[in-house]
Amino acid sequence: MEENKNIKRTDVNELGEFGLIDHLTKNFKNKNLSTVKSIGDDAAVIENGNLMTVVSTDMLVEGIHFDMMYSPLKHLGYKAVVVNLSDIYAMNAYPKQITVSLALSNRYSVEALEEIYAGIEQACKFYKVDLIGGDTTSSPKGLIISVTAIGQQERNKIVYRDGAKLGDLLCVTGNLGAAYLGLQLLEREKQIYLANPGVKPDLGDQGYLVGRQLKPEARHDMIEAFAKAELIPTAMIDVSDGLASEVFHLCKQSGLGALVEESGVPIHPDAEVQAIDFGMDPITCALSGGEDYELLFTINPKDLEKVKYLPDIYIMGEMVEKSEGIKLHTKGGNIHEIKAQGWKHF
Ligand code: ADP
Ligand code: MG
């Protein structure tokens, strides 16, 4: 298509991911009462009889989200499902169905696609979800996998990003930064291989970090633990873009600030060692890395007793007045502003 020279051309990078979504969707008004939550959370919420239906979709693009040089196809299929289920769990809901859409170039054989589907099947089995449809089309280059996940939960148990209250405790599951370091290791080995194809990749004993990158899991166990403990977080989001970005979303939508204790941010010992080895600060990897697929959530302090005894949950901060901003209290006793690192993929 020929571009009209008189029409203003704005680069999408000028808006960034969230600016772009806002810009494109700001004029859409919901017409249906059954649309309980639309754009702006980990998943949309639709009223459906007694239960709410929760829907989320994510796309993985070759060369952007994965690299065929180091992504085993089976893991790729598994990960494509898991990253979507994570958004359903982030609503405190249970995923039940998925659809899978593929755009593929002729570089992909039936055998390669079978591998991807073996991973999808494994994820469906483990997370007890049904594959109910999708779409398959060709693409001039590379592979695109788009997964939509559908889940359910009772109306009053769904947790949004905007429900945090002043004084709520900020908690996170698992540990942060490992998937990012796994990616750095894979990238390093790729560069070495490209420079010298005779050299075998040496990932040493960094299986944990590489595994976190290539085959992440979604925290279904946490949603089950919350239900058992009769705990409903006040706000929740999954950590896909890095802690800084997710804290920023919770704060922005809840109209609050946050104070995060560096000493409270869980970092796996392997991640700590690898970060230092790469000359990086481990906390920076946790704040800006991403792809951890852990859950970041807030609780009313009166629910502290319920959380205290749940395994793998770390209380790392507190929700404060918006005017106080989003700050990190470092181990050294300094206070730093946390900047949400805008994403730039384009
Ligand atoms: P997440 O990181 O949890 O997957 P995203 O950052 O992808 O969430 O999306 C943020 C919100 O914007 C979600 O509600 C999502 O459904 C919506 N969204 C993203 N892209 C588009 C689009 N192209 N059109 C409409 N809504 C979109
Ligand atoms: Mg999300």
Coordinates of C-alpha atoms and ligand atoms in Angstrom, one line a residue:
M1 CA 0.0 0.0 0.0
E2 CA 1.3 3.4 -0.9
E3 CA 1.6 5.8 1.9
N4 CA -0.1 9.2 1.6
K5 CA 2.6 11.8 2.3
N6 CA 0.0 14.2 3.7
I7 CA -1.1 11.8 6.5
K8 CA 0.7 12.2 9.7
R9 CA 2.8 9.1 10.6
T10 CA 3.4 8.3 14.2
D11 CA 5.8 5.6 15.2
V12 CA 4.2 3.1 17.6
N13 CA 7.2 3.4 19.8
E14 CA 6.2 6.9 20.6
L15 CA 3.2 5.5 22.5
G16 CA 4.6 2.4 23.9
E17 CA 2.6 -0.8 24.5
F18 CA 0.1 0.6 27.0
G19 CA -0.2 4.0 25.4
L20 CA -0.9 2.2 22.1
I21 CA -3.6 0.0 23.5
D22 CA -5.2 3.0 25.3
H23 CA -5.1 5.0 22.1
L24 CA -6.7 2.4 19.9
T25 CA -9.4 1.3 22.4
K26 CA -10.4 4.6 24.2
N27 CA -13.5 5.1 22.1
F28 CA -15.0 1.7 22.7
K29 CA -17.8 1.8 25.2
N30 CA -19.3 -1.5 26.5
K31 CA -22.8 -2.1 25.3
N32 CA -23.6 -5.2 27.2
L33 CA -24.3 -5.4 30.9
S34 CA -22.7 -8.9 30.9
T35 CA -19.3 -7.2 30.2
V36 CA -18.2 -6.9 33.8
K37 CA -14.5 -6.0 33.0
S38 CA -13.1 -5.3 29.6
I39 CA -9.6 -4.0 28.7
G40 CA -7.1 -3.2 31.4
D41 CA -6.7 -6.3 33.6
D42 CA -5.0 -9.7 33.2
A43 CA -8.2 -11.1 31.8
A44 CA -11.7 -9.8 30.9
V45 CA -14.7 -10.8 33.0
I46 CA -18.1 -11.7 31.6
E47 CA -21.2 -12.4 33.6
N48 CA -22.5 -15.9 32.8
G49 CA -25.2 -17.0 35.1
N50 CA -24.0 -17.8 38.6
L51 CA -20.3 -17.9 37.6
M52 CA -18.2 -15.3 35.8
T53 CA -16.3 -16.3 32.7
V54 CA -12.8 -15.0 32.5
V55 CA -11.0 -14.6 29.2
S56 CA -7.4 -13.8 28.3
T57 CA -5.3 -14.0 25.1
D58 CA -1.6 -13.8 24.4
M59 CA 0.5 -14.2 21.4
L60 CA 4.0 -15.6 21.0
V61 CA 6.0 -14.5 18.0
E62 CA 9.1 -16.1 16.7
G63 CA 12.1 -13.8 16.9
I64 CA 10.4 -11.6 19.5
H65 CA 9.2 -14.0 22.3
F66 CA 11.1 -17.0 21.3
D67 CA 14.1 -18.0 19.3
M68 CA 14.1 -21.3 17.4
M69 CA 17.8 -21.7 18.1
Y70 CA 17.2 -22.5 21.8
S71 CA 13.5 -23.0 22.3
P72 CA 12.6 -26.8 22.1
L73 CA 9.3 -27.0 20.3
K74 CA 7.6 -29.0 23.0
H75 CA 8.5 -26.4 25.6
L76 CA 7.3 -23.7 23.3
G77 CA 3.8 -25.3 23.1
Y78 CA 3.8 -25.8 26.9
K79 CA 4.9 -22.2 27.5
A80 CA 2.3 -20.7 25.1
V81 CA -0.4 -22.3 27.2
V82 CA 1.1 -21.5 30.6
V83 CA 1.5 -17.8 30.0
N84 CA -2.2 -17.5 29.3
L85 CA -3.3 -19.7 32.2
S86 CA -1.2 -17.4 34.4
D87 CA -3.4 -14.4 33.4
I88 CA -6.5 -16.4 34.5
Y89 CA -5.0 -17.3 37.8
A90 CA -4.0 -13.7 38.2
M91 CA -7.8 -13.0 38.4
N92 CA -8.1 -15.7 41.2
A93 CA -10.0 -17.8 38.6
Y94 CA -9.7 -21.3 37.4
P95 CA -8.9 -21.9 33.7
K96 CA -11.1 -24.5 32.0
Q97 CA -10.6 -24.2 28.2
I98 CA -8.1 -22.9 25.7
T99 CA -8.1 -22.2 21.9
V100 CA -4.8 -22.2 20.0
S101 CA -4.2 -20.3 16.8
L102 CA -1.1 -20.8 14.6
A103 CA 0.3 -18.8 11.7
L104 CA 3.2 -20.8 10.2
S105 CA 5.6 -20.6 7.3
N106 CA 6.5 -23.6 5.2
R107 CA 9.6 -24.0 7.3
Y108 CA 7.5 -25.9 9.8
S109 CA 6.9 -29.6 9.2
V110 CA 4.1 -31.7 10.5
E111 CA 6.6 -33.3 12.8
A112 CA 7.6 -29.9 14.2
L113 CA 4.0 -29.0 14.8
E114 CA 3.4 -32.4 16.5
E115 CA 6.1 -31.5 18.9
I116 CA 4.5 -28.1 19.7
Y117 CA 1.2 -29.9 20.2
A118 CA 2.8 -32.5 22.5
G119 CA 3.8 -29.5 24.7
I120 CA 0.3 -28.1 24.5
E121 CA -1.2 -31.4 25.4
Q122 CA 1.1 -31.8 28.4
A123 CA 0.1 -28.4 29.7
C124 CA -3.6 -29.2 29.2
K125 CA -3.2 -32.4 31.2
F126 CA -1.2 -30.8 34.0
Y127 CA -3.5 -27.7 34.4
K128 CA -6.7 -29.7 33.6
V129 CA -7.9 -27.5 30.7
D130 CA -9.5 -28.6 27.4
L131 CA -8.4 -27.6 24.0
I132 CA -11.6 -26.5 22.3
G133 CA -10.6 -24.8 19.0
G134 CA -8.4 -22.4 17.3
D135 CA -7.3 -21.3 13.8
T136 CA -4.5 -22.3 11.5
T137 CA -3.2 -20.1 8.7
S138 CA 0.1 -19.6 6.8
S139 CA 2.6 -16.8 7.4
P140 CA 5.3 -15.6 5.0
K141 CA 7.9 -16.0 7.8
G142 CA 8.3 -17.6 11.1
L143 CA 5.8 -18.9 13.6
I144 CA 3.1 -17.1 15.6
I145 CA 1.2 -18.9 18.4
S146 CA -1.8 -17.2 19.9
V147 CA -3.6 -18.8 22.8
T148 CA -6.9 -17.7 24.4
A149 CA -7.7 -19.1 27.9
I150 CA -11.2 -19.2 29.3
G151 CA -11.7 -19.6 33.0
Q152 CA -14.4 -19.2 35.7
Q153 CA -14.9 -18.0 39.2
E154 CA -17.7 -16.7 41.5
R155 CA -18.3 -13.0 41.1
N156 CA -17.1 -12.0 44.6
K157 CA -13.9 -14.1 44.4
I158 CA -12.5 -12.5 41.3
V159 CA -9.5 -10.3 42.1
Y160 CA -8.7 -7.2 39.9
R161 CA -5.7 -5.0 39.7
D162 CA -7.5 -2.0 41.1
G163 CA -8.6 -3.3 44.5
A164 CA -5.6 -2.5 46.7
K165 CA -6.2 -0.3 49.7
L166 CA -3.9 2.0 51.6
G167 CA -1.9 0.0 54.2
D168 CA -2.4 -3.3 52.3
L169 CA 0.6 -5.7 52.4
L170 CA 2.3 -6.3 49.0
C171 CA 3.2 -10.0 48.5
V172 CA 4.7 -12.1 45.8
T173 CA 5.0 -15.8 45.2
G174 CA 8.1 -17.9 44.3
N175 CA 11.1 -15.9 43.2
L176 CA 11.9 -13.3 40.6
G177 CA 14.6 -12.7 38.0
A178 CA 15.5 -16.3 37.2
A179 CA 13.8 -16.5 33.8
Y180 CA 15.5 -13.3 32.7
L181 CA 18.9 -14.7 33.7
G182 CA 18.0 -18.0 31.9
L183 CA 17.4 -16.0 28.8
Q184 CA 20.7 -14.2 29.2
L185 CA 22.5 -17.5 29.4
L186 CA 20.8 -18.9 26.3
E187 CA 21.6 -15.7 24.4
R188 CA 25.2 -15.9 25.5
E189 CA 25.5 -19.5 24.3
K190 CA 23.8 -18.6 21.0
Q191 CA 26.3 -15.8 20.3
I192 CA 29.2 -18.1 21.1
Y193 CA 27.7 -20.8 18.8
L194 CA 27.1 -18.3 16.0
A195 CA 30.7 -17.1 16.2
N196 CA 32.0 -20.7 16.4
P197 CA 29.5 -23.4 15.4
G198 CA 31.9 -26.1 16.6
V199 CA 31.5 -25.2 20.2
K200 CA 29.0 -27.1 22.2
P201 CA 26.7 -25.0 24.4
D202 CA 27.9 -24.8 28.0
L203 CA 25.0 -24.1 30.3
G204 CA 26.9 -25.6 33.2
D205 CA 24.7 -26.3 36.1
Q206 CA 22.3 -23.5 35.3
G207 CA 19.4 -25.9 34.6
Y208 CA 17.1 -24.1 37.0
L209 CA 17.5 -20.7 35.4
V210 CA 17.2 -22.0 31.8
G211 CA 14.2 -24.1 32.9
R212 CA 12.5 -21.0 34.3
Q213 CA 12.9 -19.4 30.9
L214 CA 12.0 -22.3 28.6
K215 CA 9.4 -24.1 30.6
P216 CA 7.7 -21.8 33.1
E217 CA 4.8 -22.8 35.3
A218 CA 1.7 -20.8 36.3
R219 CA 0.8 -20.6 40.0
H220 CA -2.4 -22.7 40.1
D221 CA -1.2 -24.0 43.5
M222 CA -1.5 -20.5 44.9
I223 CA -5.0 -20.0 43.8
E224 CA -5.9 -23.3 45.4
A225 CA -4.0 -22.4 48.6
F226 CA -5.9 -19.0 48.8
A227 CA -9.2 -20.9 48.5
K228 CA -8.2 -23.3 51.2
A229 CA -7.1 -20.5 53.5
E230 CA -10.3 -18.6 52.7
L231 CA -8.1 -15.7 51.6
I232 CA -9.2 -13.3 48.8
P233 CA -6.3 -10.9 47.9
T234 CA -7.5 -7.3 47.4
A235 CA -5.6 -6.9 44.1
M236 CA -3.5 -9.2 42.0
I237 CA -1.5 -9.4 38.7
D238 CA 0.9 -11.9 37.3
V239 CA 4.6 -11.1 36.8
S240 CA 5.1 -11.2 33.1
D241 CA 7.0 -8.0 32.4
G242 CA 9.0 -7.7 35.6
L243 CA 8.2 -6.6 39.2
A244 CA 8.6 -2.9 38.5
S245 CA 6.1 -2.9 35.7
E246 CA 3.6 -5.0 37.6
V247 CA 3.8 -2.9 40.9
F248 CA 3.3 0.1 38.7
H249 CA 0.1 -1.4 37.2
L250 CA -1.3 -2.3 40.7
C251 CA -0.5 1.2 42.0
K252 CA -1.8 3.1 39.0
Q253 CA -5.1 1.2 38.9
S254 CA -5.6 1.2 42.7
G255 CA -4.7 5.0 42.9
L256 CA -1.8 4.3 45.4
G257 CA 1.9 4.2 45.8
A258 CA 4.0 1.4 47.1
L259 CA 7.1 0.9 49.3
V260 CA 9.0 -2.3 48.4
E261 CA 11.7 -3.7 50.7
E262 CA 14.6 -5.0 48.7
S263 CA 15.3 -7.5 51.5
G264 CA 11.8 -8.9 51.0
V265 CA 12.1 -9.5 47.2
P266 CA 12.6 -13.2 46.8
I267 CA 15.5 -14.1 44.5
H268 CA 16.7 -17.7 43.9
P269 CA 20.3 -18.3 45.0
D270 CA 21.2 -19.5 41.4
A271 CA 19.8 -16.2 40.1
E272 CA 21.8 -14.2 42.6
V273 CA 25.0 -15.9 41.7
Q274 CA 24.4 -15.7 37.9
A275 CA 23.5 -12.0 38.1
I276 CA 26.7 -11.2 39.9
D277 CA 28.6 -13.3 37.4
F278 CA 27.1 -11.2 34.6
G279 CA 28.0 -8.0 36.4
M280 CA 24.3 -7.2 37.1
D281 CA 22.6 -6.3 40.3
P282 CA 20.2 -9.2 41.3
I283 CA 17.5 -6.8 42.3
T284 CA 17.6 -5.1 38.9
C285 CA 17.0 -8.5 37.3
A286 CA 14.0 -9.0 39.6
L287 CA 12.6 -5.6 38.9
S288 CA 13.1 -5.4 35.2
G289 CA 13.5 -9.0 34.0
G290 CA 10.1 -10.5 33.6
E291 CA 8.6 -13.9 32.5
D292 CA 8.6 -15.1 36.0
Y293 CA 4.8 -15.9 35.9
E294 CA 4.6 -15.5 39.7
L295 CA 1.7 -13.7 41.3
L296 CA 2.0 -10.3 42.8
F297 CA -0.9 -9.4 45.1
T298 CA -2.0 -7.3 48.0
I299 CA -3.8 -8.4 51.2
N300 CA -5.6 -6.6 53.9
P301 CA -3.2 -6.7 57.0
K302 CA -6.0 -8.4 59.0
D303 CA -5.4 -11.4 56.7
L304 CA -1.7 -11.6 57.6
E305 CA -2.4 -14.7 59.7
K306 CA -3.8 -16.5 56.7
V307 CA -0.7 -15.8 54.6
K308 CA 2.0 -16.2 57.1
Y309 CA 1.7 -20.0 57.0
L310 CA 1.3 -20.5 53.3
P311 CA 4.5 -21.7 51.7
D312 CA 6.3 -19.8 49.0
I313 CA 4.7 -16.4 49.7
Y314 CA 6.8 -13.4 50.5
I315 CA 5.6 -10.2 52.0
M316 CA 7.8 -7.5 50.5
G317 CA 6.2 -4.2 51.0
E318 CA 3.2 -2.0 51.7
M319 CA 0.7 0.1 49.7
V320 CA 1.2 3.8 50.6
E321 CA -0.3 7.1 49.5
K322 CA -0.1 7.8 45.8
S323 CA 1.8 11.0 46.6
E324 CA 4.6 8.9 48.1
G325 CA 5.2 7.3 44.7
I326 CA 6.6 3.8 44.1
K327 CA 9.8 3.3 46.0
L328 CA 12.4 0.7 46.8
H329 CA 14.0 0.6 50.3
T330 CA 17.4 -0.9 49.6
K331 CA 19.3 -3.3 51.8
G332 CA 21.8 -0.4 52.3
G333 CA 19.0 1.8 53.7
N334 CA 18.5 4.1 50.8
I335 CA 15.2 4.9 49.1
H336 CA 15.1 4.8 45.3
E337 CA 12.2 5.5 43.0
I338 CA 11.2 2.4 41.0
K339 CA 10.7 3.3 37.4
A340 CA 8.4 1.0 35.4
Q341 CA 10.4 0.2 32.4
G342 CA 8.2 0.7 29.5
W343 CA 8.4 -2.1 27.0
K344 CA 9.5 -1.6 23.5
H345 CA 9.1 -4.5 21.2
F346 CA 8.5 -2.8 17.9
Ligands
ADP1 P1 -0.9 -9.1 30.1 O1 0.5 -8.6 30.3 O2 -1.6 -9.4 31.4 O3 -1.0 -10.2 29.1 P2 -1.4 -7.0 28.3 O4 -0.4 -6.0 28.7 O5 -1.1 -7.9 27.1 O6 -1.8 -7.9 29.5 O7 -2.8 -6.3 28.0 C1 -3.3 -5.3 28.8 C2 -4.8 -5.1 28.5 O8 -5.0 -4.6 27.2 C3 -5.6 -6.4 28.6 O9 -6.9 -6.1 29.1 C4 -5.7 -6.8 27.1 O10 -6.8 -7.6 26.9 C5 -5.8 -5.5 26.4 N1 -5.3 -5.5 25.0 C6 -4.0 -5.8 24.6 N2 -3.9 -5.6 23.3 C7 -5.1 -5.2 22.8 C8 -5.6 -4.9 21.5 N3 -4.8 -5.0 20.4 N4 -6.9 -4.6 21.4 C9 -7.7 -4.5 22.5 N5 -7.3 -4.8 23.8 C10 -6.0 -5.1 23.9
MG2 MG -1.0 -10.6 33.1

